[in-house]
């Protein structure tokens, strides 16, 4: 009897079927693991803006110098992420997952003891490099573990990151206000836990690659119509612009709104940080529900509504009293960030098989441009006043009307299927 045949099925065909079933299954333990690491990574990133008030007092910094700190974090990540993503799409490197967290560990350790402005910038660059290494490969792992549930996997993956960002204000309240800058040392525990989990995920990732998993999808015709190529390029430009605008407005809230609350309402720093937490926590919830909402109302429609729907809330915010400011922050955080994971899925459908490149482009380059926005906002506050700047920032989400130029869902699904 032929030992290479099991139940009448030749071994090579059976192996192919098993691999296909493995690729189609949703591996929740890996999704949850990579989501937790995303939480660790982005909570450490959130340490940077959470430390702004402390660093401003300790090192006597101007708002422009604070803007440069945000710029250093975002631009480091944005310059490296697309390169890592492009390289990973051609040759996956699972080892980058634990190595990236090692870099983050070094950055946050150095930040705890940094006693000069240049040293703070160097430590922030290390954190940015760690994030740059994590996101493209982390996105690929989430895509690999998703099976047929790509939207759900992105919601799980991205909600970890947004939840980590939301922890920033609470970290300031519970760590940096009572302990000062040295409190950053505690976040080396987050980084250490991330290294352990990433090592486990990297081993699974390597095993899947060895079993024959591939991200690449060849076109059925072998060529792409020039008109379609142009349409995909324009859609990519629009997506990057939308994420840039969203990041710019988010930078105004996450980086400077605490100062606005202290200046306008006379709040203490610990109370002001609670408001930022409400905004970011609502954004994390919006990120999770964004996928199901997009399935019901359409990806392009949700991207458009999330941007335009934020405009009236953002314009009213500078003039609301303390209570209504909290309410507006909760609603606007949910609405604006409900499209967070949807923009990533939309971009992945534009470029099937190029998951790392898309991650570097959307979560790297676009957020780096948002870092430029943070720098500009800091300069404007120094040269005008913080109220005028926040009123002006309220108009930013209106630029999301360019989402009307994005291809509709039917066209997008048609392209992804070819």
mmCIF file of C-alpha atoms in Angstrom:
data_model
loop_
_atom_site.group_PDB
_atom_site.id
_atom_site.type_symbol
_atom_site.label_atom_id
_atom_site.label_comp_id
_atom_site.label_asym_id
_atom_site.label_seq_id
_atom_site.Cartn_x
_atom_site.Cartn_y
_atom_site.Cartn_z
ATOM 1 C CA UNK A 1 0.000 0.000 0.000
ATOM 2 C CA UNK A 2 1.318 3.446 -0.870
ATOM 3 C CA UNK A 3 2.207 5.210 2.381
ATOM 4 C CA UNK A 4 2.191 8.562 0.615
ATOM 5 C CA UNK A 5 -1.567 8.297 0.064
ATOM 6 C CA UNK A 6 -3.987 8.940 2.917
ATOM 7 C CA UNK A 7 -7.650 8.053 2.381
ATOM 8 C CA UNK A 8 -7.069 8.046 -1.372
ATOM 9 C CA UNK A 9 -5.550 11.523 -1.499
ATOM 10 C CA UNK A 10 -1.931 11.889 -2.674
ATOM 11 C CA UNK A 11 0.335 13.423 -0.016
ATOM 12 C CA UNK A 12 1.260 16.554 -1.991
ATOM 13 C CA UNK A 13 -2.412 17.369 -2.656
ATOM 14 C CA UNK A 14 -3.312 16.693 0.967
ATOM 15 C CA UNK A 15 -0.503 18.922 2.184
ATOM 16 C CA UNK A 16 -1.711 21.705 -0.082
ATOM 17 C CA UNK A 17 -5.252 21.350 1.254
ATOM 18 C CA UNK A 18 -4.031 21.398 4.860
ATOM 19 C CA UNK A 19 -1.953 24.497 4.198
ATOM 20 C CA UNK A 20 -4.936 26.129 2.520
ATOM 21 C CA UNK A 21 -7.172 25.357 5.501
ATOM 22 C CA UNK A 22 -4.521 26.708 7.875
ATOM 23 C CA UNK A 23 -4.325 29.929 5.893
ATOM 24 C CA UNK A 24 -8.114 30.306 5.961
ATOM 25 C CA UNK A 25 -8.483 29.714 9.712
ATOM 26 C CA UNK A 26 -8.536 32.680 12.096
ATOM 27 C CA UNK A 27 -5.818 32.195 14.727
ATOM 28 C CA UNK A 28 -7.194 34.183 17.658
ATOM 29 C CA UNK A 29 -4.329 33.437 20.060
ATOM 30 C CA UNK A 30 -1.885 35.087 17.643
ATOM 31 C CA UNK A 31 -4.232 38.016 16.967
ATOM 32 C CA UNK A 32 -4.629 38.633 20.690
ATOM 33 C CA UNK A 33 -0.880 38.260 21.273
ATOM 34 C CA UNK A 34 0.058 40.753 18.556
ATOM 35 C CA UNK A 35 -2.702 43.097 19.740
ATOM 36 C CA UNK A 36 -1.302 43.045 23.286
ATOM 37 C CA UNK A 37 2.167 43.824 21.953
ATOM 38 C CA UNK A 38 0.614 46.645 19.935
ATOM 39 C CA UNK A 39 -0.834 47.910 23.212
ATOM 40 C CA UNK A 40 2.594 47.700 24.884
ATOM 41 C CA UNK A 41 4.316 49.398 21.940
ATOM 42 C CA UNK A 42 1.863 52.256 21.605
ATOM 43 C CA UNK A 43 1.507 52.793 25.361
ATOM 44 C CA UNK A 44 5.274 53.316 25.452
ATOM 45 C CA UNK A 45 4.940 55.695 22.510
ATOM 46 C CA UNK A 46 2.205 57.452 24.483
ATOM 47 C CA UNK A 47 4.751 58.019 27.243
ATOM 48 C CA UNK A 48 6.365 60.669 25.022
ATOM 49 C CA UNK A 49 3.462 63.158 24.758
ATOM 50 C CA UNK A 50 2.401 62.271 28.312
ATOM 51 C CA UNK A 51 5.832 63.441 29.445
ATOM 52 C CA UNK A 52 5.606 66.770 27.581
ATOM 53 C CA UNK A 53 4.358 68.803 30.571
ATOM 54 C CA UNK A 54 6.992 67.215 32.846
ATOM 55 C CA UNK A 55 9.790 67.747 30.330
ATOM 56 C CA UNK A 56 8.615 71.311 29.701
ATOM 57 C CA UNK A 57 9.025 72.102 33.398
ATOM 58 C CA UNK A 58 12.214 70.085 33.975
ATOM 59 C CA UNK A 59 14.125 71.358 30.931
ATOM 60 C CA UNK A 60 12.353 74.750 30.541
ATOM 61 C CA UNK A 61 11.213 73.958 26.998
ATOM 62 C CA UNK A 62 9.162 76.096 24.648
ATOM 63 C CA UNK A 63 6.142 74.788 22.757
ATOM 64 C CA UNK A 64 8.301 74.726 19.619
ATOM 65 C CA UNK A 65 10.842 72.474 21.341
ATOM 66 C CA UNK A 66 8.005 70.189 22.450
ATOM 67 C CA UNK A 67 6.885 70.091 18.830
ATOM 68 C CA UNK A 68 10.385 68.948 17.839
ATOM 69 C CA UNK A 69 10.119 66.063 20.305
ATOM 70 C CA UNK A 70 6.872 64.900 18.703
ATOM 71 C CA UNK A 71 8.473 65.414 15.309
ATOM 72 C CA UNK A 72 11.501 63.260 16.270
ATOM 73 C CA UNK A 73 9.238 60.376 17.314
ATOM 74 C CA UNK A 74 6.969 60.485 14.283
ATOM 75 C CA UNK A 75 9.510 61.259 11.587
ATOM 76 C CA UNK A 76 11.850 58.480 12.759
ATOM 77 C CA UNK A 77 9.039 55.987 12.508
ATOM 78 C CA UNK A 78 7.780 57.377 9.194
ATOM 79 C CA UNK A 79 11.153 57.278 7.440
ATOM 80 C CA UNK A 80 11.973 53.725 8.494
ATOM 81 C CA UNK A 81 8.557 52.017 8.360
ATOM 82 C CA UNK A 82 8.048 52.130 4.571
ATOM 83 C CA UNK A 83 11.588 50.806 4.025
ATOM 84 C CA UNK A 84 11.095 47.926 6.478
ATOM 85 C CA UNK A 85 7.653 47.175 5.058
ATOM 86 C CA UNK A 86 8.936 47.131 1.472
ATOM 87 C CA UNK A 87 11.816 44.832 2.420
ATOM 88 C CA UNK A 88 9.558 42.529 4.480
ATOM 89 C CA UNK A 89 7.177 42.069 1.545
ATOM 90 C CA UNK A 90 10.092 40.661 -0.422
ATOM 91 C CA UNK A 91 11.777 38.730 2.380
ATOM 92 C CA UNK A 92 9.872 38.409 5.687
ATOM 93 C CA UNK A 93 12.019 38.883 8.786
ATOM 94 C CA UNK A 94 10.231 37.545 11.895
ATOM 95 C CA UNK A 95 13.302 38.360 14.011
ATOM 96 C CA UNK A 96 12.424 42.057 13.664
ATOM 97 C CA UNK A 97 9.496 41.561 16.037
ATOM 98 C CA UNK A 98 11.561 40.911 19.210
ATOM 99 C CA UNK A 99 14.446 43.108 17.994
ATOM 100 C CA UNK A 100 12.094 46.070 17.593
ATOM 101 C CA UNK A 101 10.918 45.713 21.180
ATOM 102 C CA UNK A 102 14.558 45.514 22.325
ATOM 103 C CA UNK A 103 15.120 48.880 20.674
ATOM 104 C CA UNK A 104 12.040 50.261 22.428
ATOM 105 C CA UNK A 105 13.332 48.907 25.749
ATOM 106 C CA UNK A 106 16.615 50.787 25.246
ATOM 107 C CA UNK A 107 14.796 54.003 24.344
ATOM 108 C CA UNK A 108 12.442 54.086 27.328
ATOM 109 C CA UNK A 109 15.294 53.129 29.711
ATOM 110 C CA UNK A 110 17.397 56.015 28.416
ATOM 111 C CA UNK A 111 14.420 58.392 28.611
ATOM 112 C CA UNK A 112 14.030 57.776 32.343
ATOM 113 C CA UNK A 113 17.531 59.169 32.982
ATOM 114 C CA UNK A 114 17.804 61.757 30.187
ATOM 115 C CA UNK A 115 18.808 65.071 31.764
ATOM 116 C CA UNK A 116 19.345 67.148 28.619
ATOM 117 C CA UNK A 117 17.310 68.038 25.557
ATOM 118 C CA UNK A 118 19.607 66.197 23.072
ATOM 119 C CA UNK A 119 19.550 63.044 25.213
ATOM 120 C CA UNK A 120 15.749 63.143 25.331
ATOM 121 C CA UNK A 121 15.668 63.361 21.520
ATOM 122 C CA UNK A 122 18.049 60.385 21.202
ATOM 123 C CA UNK A 123 15.917 58.261 23.522
ATOM 124 C CA UNK A 124 12.795 59.213 21.581
ATOM 125 C CA UNK A 125 14.488 58.196 18.323
ATOM 126 C CA UNK A 126 15.170 54.738 19.799
ATOM 127 C CA UNK A 127 11.477 54.391 20.668
ATOM 128 C CA UNK A 128 10.578 55.504 17.140
ATOM 129 C CA UNK A 129 12.914 52.928 15.608
ATOM 130 C CA UNK A 130 11.363 50.176 17.721
ATOM 131 C CA UNK A 131 7.903 51.184 16.565
ATOM 132 C CA UNK A 132 9.068 51.317 12.952
ATOM 133 C CA UNK A 133 10.328 47.741 13.183
ATOM 134 C CA UNK A 134 7.137 46.489 14.867
ATOM 135 C CA UNK A 135 4.314 47.869 12.752
ATOM 136 C CA UNK A 136 5.016 46.437 9.256
ATOM 137 C CA UNK A 137 5.774 42.922 10.501
ATOM 138 C CA UNK A 138 3.015 43.147 13.124
ATOM 139 C CA UNK A 139 0.564 44.069 10.377
ATOM 140 C CA UNK A 140 1.703 41.084 8.344
ATOM 141 C CA UNK A 141 1.229 38.749 11.320
ATOM 142 C CA UNK A 142 -2.299 40.106 11.860
ATOM 143 C CA UNK A 143 -3.065 39.557 8.176
ATOM 144 C CA UNK A 144 -1.592 36.045 8.301
ATOM 145 C CA UNK A 145 -3.576 35.075 11.410
ATOM 146 C CA UNK A 146 -6.808 36.616 10.091
ATOM 147 C CA UNK A 147 -7.766 33.847 7.698
ATOM 148 C CA UNK A 148 -10.844 35.118 5.880
ATOM 149 C CA UNK A 149 -11.708 37.725 8.544
ATOM 150 C CA UNK A 150 -9.404 40.579 7.496
ATOM 151 C CA UNK A 151 -11.588 43.373 8.812
ATOM 152 C CA UNK A 152 -11.991 41.762 12.225
ATOM 153 C CA UNK A 153 -8.259 41.063 12.466
ATOM 154 C CA UNK A 154 -7.428 44.699 11.758
ATOM 155 C CA UNK A 155 -9.920 45.858 14.367
ATOM 156 C CA UNK A 156 -8.347 43.540 16.957
ATOM 157 C CA UNK A 157 -4.825 44.551 15.987
ATOM 158 C CA UNK A 158 -5.472 48.290 15.810
ATOM 159 C CA UNK A 159 -7.596 48.493 18.961
ATOM 160 C CA UNK A 160 -4.560 47.291 20.899
ATOM 161 C CA UNK A 161 -2.534 50.212 19.583
ATOM 162 C CA UNK A 162 -5.244 52.798 20.174
ATOM 163 C CA UNK A 163 -5.866 51.460 23.668
ATOM 164 C CA UNK A 164 -2.154 51.870 24.314
ATOM 165 C CA UNK A 165 -2.323 55.466 23.100
ATOM 166 C CA UNK A 166 -5.286 56.064 25.389
ATOM 167 C CA UNK A 167 -3.230 54.957 28.368
ATOM 168 C CA UNK A 168 -0.853 57.893 27.891
ATOM 169 C CA UNK A 169 -2.824 60.458 29.921
ATOM 170 C CA UNK A 170 -3.501 57.934 32.695
ATOM 171 C CA UNK A 171 0.181 57.063 32.746
ATOM 172 C CA UNK A 172 0.960 60.725 33.283
ATOM 173 C CA UNK A 173 -1.664 60.930 36.024
ATOM 174 C CA UNK A 174 -0.569 57.787 37.834
ATOM 175 C CA UNK A 175 3.175 57.724 37.090
ATOM 176 C CA UNK A 176 4.770 60.942 35.911
ATOM 177 C CA UNK A 177 2.942 63.400 38.149
ATOM 178 C CA UNK A 178 3.862 61.551 41.389
ATOM 179 C CA UNK A 179 7.259 60.121 40.295
ATOM 180 C CA UNK A 180 8.460 62.505 37.607
ATOM 181 C CA UNK A 181 10.582 61.541 34.629
ATOM 182 C CA UNK A 182 12.148 58.543 36.370
ATOM 183 C CA UNK A 183 8.716 56.930 36.251
ATOM 184 C CA UNK A 184 9.463 56.037 32.615
ATOM 185 C CA UNK A 185 11.698 53.312 34.000
ATOM 186 C CA UNK A 186 8.595 51.285 34.891
ATOM 187 C CA UNK A 187 7.712 50.975 31.218
ATOM 188 C CA UNK A 188 10.751 48.823 30.612
ATOM 189 C CA UNK A 189 8.513 46.093 32.092
ATOM 190 C CA UNK A 190 6.071 46.641 29.213
ATOM 191 C CA UNK A 191 8.933 46.407 26.742
ATOM 192 C CA UNK A 192 10.317 43.262 28.403
ATOM 193 C CA UNK A 193 6.882 41.600 28.256
ATOM 194 C CA UNK A 194 6.664 42.629 24.611
ATOM 195 C CA UNK A 195 10.005 40.968 23.864
ATOM 196 C CA UNK A 196 8.807 37.675 25.365
ATOM 197 C CA UNK A 197 5.491 37.691 23.469
ATOM 198 C CA UNK A 198 7.144 38.780 20.231
ATOM 199 C CA UNK A 199 9.574 35.887 20.482
ATOM 200 C CA UNK A 200 6.604 33.496 20.675
ATOM 201 C CA UNK A 201 4.827 35.219 17.758
ATOM 202 C CA UNK A 202 8.017 35.250 15.673
ATOM 203 C CA UNK A 203 8.399 31.473 16.088
ATOM 204 C CA UNK A 204 4.794 30.948 14.897
ATOM 205 C CA UNK A 205 5.407 33.396 12.038
ATOM 206 C CA UNK A 206 8.539 31.524 10.968
ATOM 207 C CA UNK A 207 6.702 28.206 11.160
ATOM 208 C CA UNK A 208 3.944 29.488 8.878
ATOM 209 C CA UNK A 209 6.499 30.731 6.351
ATOM 210 C CA UNK A 210 8.300 27.386 6.437
ATOM 211 C CA UNK A 211 4.954 25.653 5.818
ATOM 212 C CA UNK A 212 4.594 27.598 2.573
ATOM 213 C CA UNK A 213 2.434 30.582 3.535
ATOM 214 C CA UNK A 214 2.722 33.410 1.012
ATOM 215 C CA UNK A 215 1.319 36.930 1.021
ATOM 216 C CA UNK A 216 1.814 37.546 -2.667
ATOM 217 C CA UNK A 217 -1.050 37.322 -5.080
ATOM 218 C CA UNK A 218 -0.397 37.244 -8.798
ATOM 219 C CA UNK A 219 -2.733 39.038 -11.166
ATOM 220 C CA UNK A 220 -4.846 36.627 -13.206
ATOM 221 C CA UNK A 221 -3.884 38.493 -16.389
ATOM 222 C CA UNK A 222 -0.250 39.068 -15.419
ATOM 223 C CA UNK A 223 -0.582 42.783 -16.212
ATOM 224 C CA UNK A 224 -2.398 45.758 -14.733
ATOM 225 C CA UNK A 225 -4.340 48.158 -16.894
ATOM 226 C CA UNK A 226 -2.640 51.622 -16.955
ATOM 227 C CA UNK A 227 -5.924 53.365 -16.146
ATOM 228 C CA UNK A 228 -6.376 51.160 -13.095
ATOM 229 C CA UNK A 229 -2.761 51.728 -12.047
ATOM 230 C CA UNK A 230 -3.371 55.482 -12.156
ATOM 231 C CA UNK A 231 -6.641 55.125 -10.204
ATOM 232 C CA UNK A 232 -4.898 53.039 -7.518
ATOM 233 C CA UNK A 233 -2.117 55.611 -7.233
ATOM 234 C CA UNK A 234 -4.598 58.472 -6.828
ATOM 235 C CA UNK A 235 -6.560 56.502 -4.222
ATOM 236 C CA UNK A 236 -3.302 55.919 -2.316
ATOM 237 C CA UNK A 237 -2.483 59.634 -2.339
ATOM 238 C CA UNK A 238 -5.972 60.439 -1.045
ATOM 239 C CA UNK A 239 -5.705 57.831 1.738
ATOM 240 C CA UNK A 240 -2.322 59.149 2.871
ATOM 241 C CA UNK A 241 -3.698 62.697 2.867
ATOM 242 C CA UNK A 242 -6.724 61.642 4.945
ATOM 243 C CA UNK A 243 -4.546 59.861 7.511
ATOM 244 C CA UNK A 244 -2.243 62.890 7.564
ATOM 245 C CA UNK A 245 -5.148 65.236 8.332
ATOM 246 C CA UNK A 246 -6.525 62.861 10.944
ATOM 247 C CA UNK A 247 -3.101 62.563 12.559
ATOM 248 C CA UNK A 248 -2.622 66.351 12.518
ATOM 249 C CA UNK A 249 -5.897 66.930 14.336
ATOM 250 C CA UNK A 250 -5.111 64.067 16.716
ATOM 251 C CA UNK A 251 -1.743 65.700 17.472
ATOM 252 C CA UNK A 252 -3.499 68.927 18.423
ATOM 253 C CA UNK A 253 -5.614 67.054 20.979
ATOM 254 C CA UNK A 254 -3.074 64.536 22.278
ATOM 255 C CA UNK A 255 -0.107 66.904 22.394
ATOM 256 C CA UNK A 256 -1.553 70.311 23.276
ATOM 257 C CA UNK A 257 -5.155 70.148 24.486
ATOM 258 C CA UNK A 258 -4.020 69.552 28.081
ATOM 259 C CA UNK A 259 -2.216 72.916 27.918
ATOM 260 C CA UNK A 260 -5.414 74.491 26.528
ATOM 261 C CA UNK A 261 -7.452 73.116 29.425
ATOM 262 C CA UNK A 262 -4.932 74.417 31.964
ATOM 263 C CA UNK A 263 -4.831 77.829 30.284
ATOM 264 C CA UNK A 264 -8.557 78.211 29.531
ATOM 265 C CA UNK A 265 -10.164 76.515 32.534
ATOM 266 C CA UNK A 266 -7.364 76.787 35.083
ATOM 267 C CA UNK A 267 -7.271 73.015 35.457
ATOM 268 C CA UNK A 268 -4.509 71.112 37.173
ATOM 269 C CA UNK A 269 -2.448 68.834 34.934
ATOM 270 C CA UNK A 270 -3.858 65.624 36.415
ATOM 271 C CA UNK A 271 -7.443 66.712 35.677
ATOM 272 C CA UNK A 272 -6.535 67.844 32.153
ATOM 273 C CA UNK A 273 -5.010 64.446 31.377
ATOM 274 C CA UNK A 274 -8.329 62.732 32.150
ATOM 275 C CA UNK A 275 -9.892 64.640 29.234
ATOM 276 C CA UNK A 276 -7.212 63.397 26.859
ATOM 277 C CA UNK A 277 -7.798 59.866 28.102
ATOM 278 C CA UNK A 278 -11.530 60.155 27.372
ATOM 279 C CA UNK A 279 -10.806 61.212 23.793
ATOM 280 C CA UNK A 280 -8.289 58.437 23.154
ATOM 281 C CA UNK A 281 -10.297 55.736 24.937
ATOM 282 C CA UNK A 282 -13.363 56.619 22.859
ATOM 283 C CA UNK A 283 -11.114 56.436 19.804
ATOM 284 C CA UNK A 284 -10.053 52.904 20.762
ATOM 285 C CA UNK A 285 -13.716 51.870 21.004
ATOM 286 C CA UNK A 286 -14.416 53.532 17.665
ATOM 287 C CA UNK A 287 -11.510 51.659 16.109
ATOM 288 C CA UNK A 288 -12.946 48.315 17.234
ATOM 289 C CA UNK A 289 -16.429 49.033 15.883
ATOM 290 C CA UNK A 290 -15.130 50.651 12.697
ATOM 291 C CA UNK A 291 -14.816 47.320 10.879
ATOM 292 C CA UNK A 292 -18.400 46.162 11.485
ATOM 293 C CA UNK A 293 -19.711 49.656 10.672
ATOM 294 C CA UNK A 294 -17.755 49.647 7.414
ATOM 295 C CA UNK A 295 -19.217 46.240 6.543
ATOM 296 C CA UNK A 296 -22.704 47.711 6.979
ATOM 297 C CA UNK A 297 -22.287 51.170 5.462
ATOM 298 C CA UNK A 298 -19.281 50.740 3.163
ATOM 299 C CA UNK A 299 -15.583 51.485 3.627
ATOM 300 C CA UNK A 300 -15.493 54.712 1.648
ATOM 301 C CA UNK A 301 -18.681 55.969 3.293
ATOM 302 C CA UNK A 302 -17.315 55.337 6.771
ATOM 303 C CA UNK A 303 -14.029 57.096 6.003
ATOM 304 C CA UNK A 304 -15.963 60.099 4.693
ATOM 305 C CA UNK A 305 -18.448 60.209 7.576
ATOM 306 C CA UNK A 306 -15.744 59.827 10.222
ATOM 307 C CA UNK A 307 -13.920 62.902 8.922
ATOM 308 C CA UNK A 308 -16.828 65.190 8.066
ATOM 309 C CA UNK A 309 -18.810 64.131 11.139
ATOM 310 C CA UNK A 310 -15.981 65.342 13.366
ATOM 311 C CA UNK A 311 -16.060 68.908 12.006
ATOM 312 C CA UNK A 312 -18.986 70.376 14.018
ATOM 313 C CA UNK A 313 -17.703 68.711 17.189
ATOM 314 C CA UNK A 314 -14.191 70.077 16.642
ATOM 315 C CA UNK A 315 -15.461 73.605 15.946
ATOM 316 C CA UNK A 316 -17.636 73.708 19.079
ATOM 317 C CA UNK A 317 -14.962 72.203 21.348
ATOM 318 C CA UNK A 318 -12.901 75.375 22.032
ATOM 319 C CA UNK A 319 -16.032 77.237 23.197
ATOM 320 C CA UNK A 320 -17.668 74.521 25.317
ATOM 321 C CA UNK A 321 -17.594 74.494 29.105
ATOM 322 C CA UNK A 322 -15.672 71.817 30.978
ATOM 323 C CA UNK A 323 -18.548 69.320 31.083
ATOM 324 C CA UNK A 324 -19.502 69.593 27.431
ATOM 325 C CA UNK A 325 -15.852 69.564 26.414
ATOM 326 C CA UNK A 326 -15.609 66.061 27.908
ATOM 327 C CA UNK A 327 -18.758 64.958 26.064
ATOM 328 C CA UNK A 328 -17.530 66.393 22.752
ATOM 329 C CA UNK A 329 -14.127 64.723 23.155
ATOM 330 C CA UNK A 330 -15.763 61.320 23.711
ATOM 331 C CA UNK A 331 -18.033 61.628 20.675
ATOM 332 C CA UNK A 332 -15.358 63.080 18.375
ATOM 333 C CA UNK A 333 -12.806 60.457 19.428
ATOM 334 C CA UNK A 334 -15.236 57.645 18.576
ATOM 335 C CA UNK A 335 -16.301 59.212 15.285
ATOM 336 C CA UNK A 336 -12.882 60.265 14.002
ATOM 337 C CA UNK A 337 -11.040 57.042 14.809
ATOM 338 C CA UNK A 338 -13.820 54.713 13.682
ATOM 339 C CA UNK A 339 -12.137 54.810 10.260
ATOM 340 C CA UNK A 340 -8.677 53.966 11.640
ATOM 341 C CA UNK A 341 -8.623 50.249 10.815
ATOM 342 C CA UNK A 342 -10.841 50.773 7.779
ATOM 343 C CA UNK A 343 -8.251 52.933 6.006
ATOM 344 C CA UNK A 344 -5.673 50.180 6.530
ATOM 345 C CA UNK A 345 -7.959 47.467 5.127
ATOM 346 C CA UNK A 346 -8.849 49.749 2.188
ATOM 347 C CA UNK A 347 -5.152 50.227 1.407
ATOM 348 C CA UNK A 348 -4.468 46.491 1.688
ATOM 349 C CA UNK A 349 -7.185 45.854 -0.882
ATOM 350 C CA UNK A 350 -5.525 48.349 -3.212
ATOM 351 C CA UNK A 351 -2.258 46.410 -2.943
ATOM 352 C CA UNK A 352 -2.996 42.701 -2.321
ATOM 353 C CA UNK A 353 0.115 40.922 -1.082
ATOM 354 C CA UNK A 354 2.019 44.083 -0.141
ATOM 355 C CA UNK A 355 0.952 44.170 3.504
ATOM 356 C CA UNK A 356 4.231 45.494 4.913
ATOM 357 C CA UNK A 357 4.526 48.281 2.351
ATOM 358 C CA UNK A 358 0.950 49.367 2.997
ATOM 359 C CA UNK A 359 1.585 49.377 6.750
ATOM 360 C CA UNK A 360 4.693 51.495 6.312
ATOM 361 C CA UNK A 361 2.821 53.892 4.077
ATOM 362 C CA UNK A 362 -0.377 54.287 6.083
ATOM 363 C CA UNK A 363 0.789 53.932 9.693
ATOM 364 C CA UNK A 364 4.327 55.164 9.085
ATOM 365 C CA UNK A 365 4.649 57.856 6.460
ATOM 366 C CA UNK A 366 1.245 59.395 7.083
ATOM 367 C CA UNK A 367 1.836 59.593 10.857
ATOM 368 C CA UNK A 368 5.244 61.085 10.198
ATOM 369 C CA UNK A 369 3.504 63.837 8.271
ATOM 370 C CA UNK A 370 1.282 64.208 11.319
ATOM 371 C CA UNK A 371 4.472 64.803 13.310
ATOM 372 C CA UNK A 372 5.191 67.753 11.054
ATOM 373 C CA UNK A 373 1.715 68.997 11.908
ATOM 374 C CA UNK A 374 2.538 68.740 15.609
ATOM 375 C CA UNK A 375 5.646 70.839 15.065
ATOM 376 C CA UNK A 376 3.683 73.465 13.117
ATOM 377 C CA UNK A 377 0.989 73.591 15.811
ATOM 378 C CA UNK A 378 3.628 74.177 18.489
ATOM 379 C CA UNK A 379 5.144 77.040 16.514
ATOM 380 C CA UNK A 380 1.721 78.601 15.908
ATOM 381 C CA UNK A 381 0.902 78.472 19.626
ATOM 382 C CA UNK A 382 4.199 80.202 20.439
ATOM 383 C CA UNK A 383 3.504 82.971 17.921
ATOM 384 C CA UNK A 384 -0.251 83.462 18.381
ATOM 385 C CA UNK A 385 -2.381 82.023 21.171
ATOM 386 C CA UNK A 386 -3.591 78.537 21.936
ATOM 387 C CA UNK A 387 -7.328 79.329 21.517
ATOM 388 C CA UNK A 388 -6.865 80.664 17.975
ATOM 389 C CA UNK A 389 -4.853 77.594 17.026
ATOM 390 C CA UNK A 390 -7.493 75.174 18.326
ATOM 391 C CA UNK A 391 -10.260 76.992 16.469
ATOM 392 C CA UNK A 392 -8.202 76.710 13.274
ATOM 393 C CA UNK A 393 -7.501 73.006 13.885
ATOM 394 C CA UNK A 394 -11.245 72.416 14.104
ATOM 395 C CA UNK A 395 -11.486 72.919 10.342
ATOM 396 C CA UNK A 396 -8.900 70.231 9.559
ATOM 397 C CA UNK A 397 -11.288 67.229 9.430
ATOM 398 C CA UNK A 398 -13.299 69.091 6.771
ATOM 399 C CA UNK A 399 -10.472 68.243 4.373
ATOM 400 C CA UNK A 400 -11.715 64.661 4.635
ATOM 401 C CA UNK A 401 -14.220 65.545 1.909
ATOM 402 C CA UNK A 402 -11.554 64.301 -0.510
ATOM 403 C CA UNK A 403 -12.775 60.804 0.436
ATOM 404 C CA UNK A 404 -15.528 61.420 -2.118
ATOM 405 C CA UNK A 405 -12.834 60.869 -4.757
ATOM 406 C CA UNK A 406 -12.002 57.366 -3.505
ATOM 407 C CA UNK A 407 -13.208 54.397 -5.595
ATOM 408 C CA UNK A 408 -16.377 52.805 -4.219
ATOM 409 C CA UNK A 409 -16.444 49.486 -2.430
ATOM 410 C CA UNK A 410 -17.628 47.502 -5.460
ATOM 411 C CA UNK A 411 -14.745 48.753 -7.574
ATOM 412 C CA UNK A 412 -12.296 48.110 -4.717
ATOM 413 C CA UNK A 413 -13.516 44.534 -4.250
ATOM 414 C CA UNK A 414 -13.329 43.961 -7.980
ATOM 415 C CA UNK A 415 -9.687 45.082 -8.049
ATOM 416 C CA UNK A 416 -8.808 42.947 -5.019
ATOM 417 C CA UNK A 417 -10.353 39.854 -6.607
ATOM 418 C CA UNK A 418 -8.436 40.181 -9.905
#
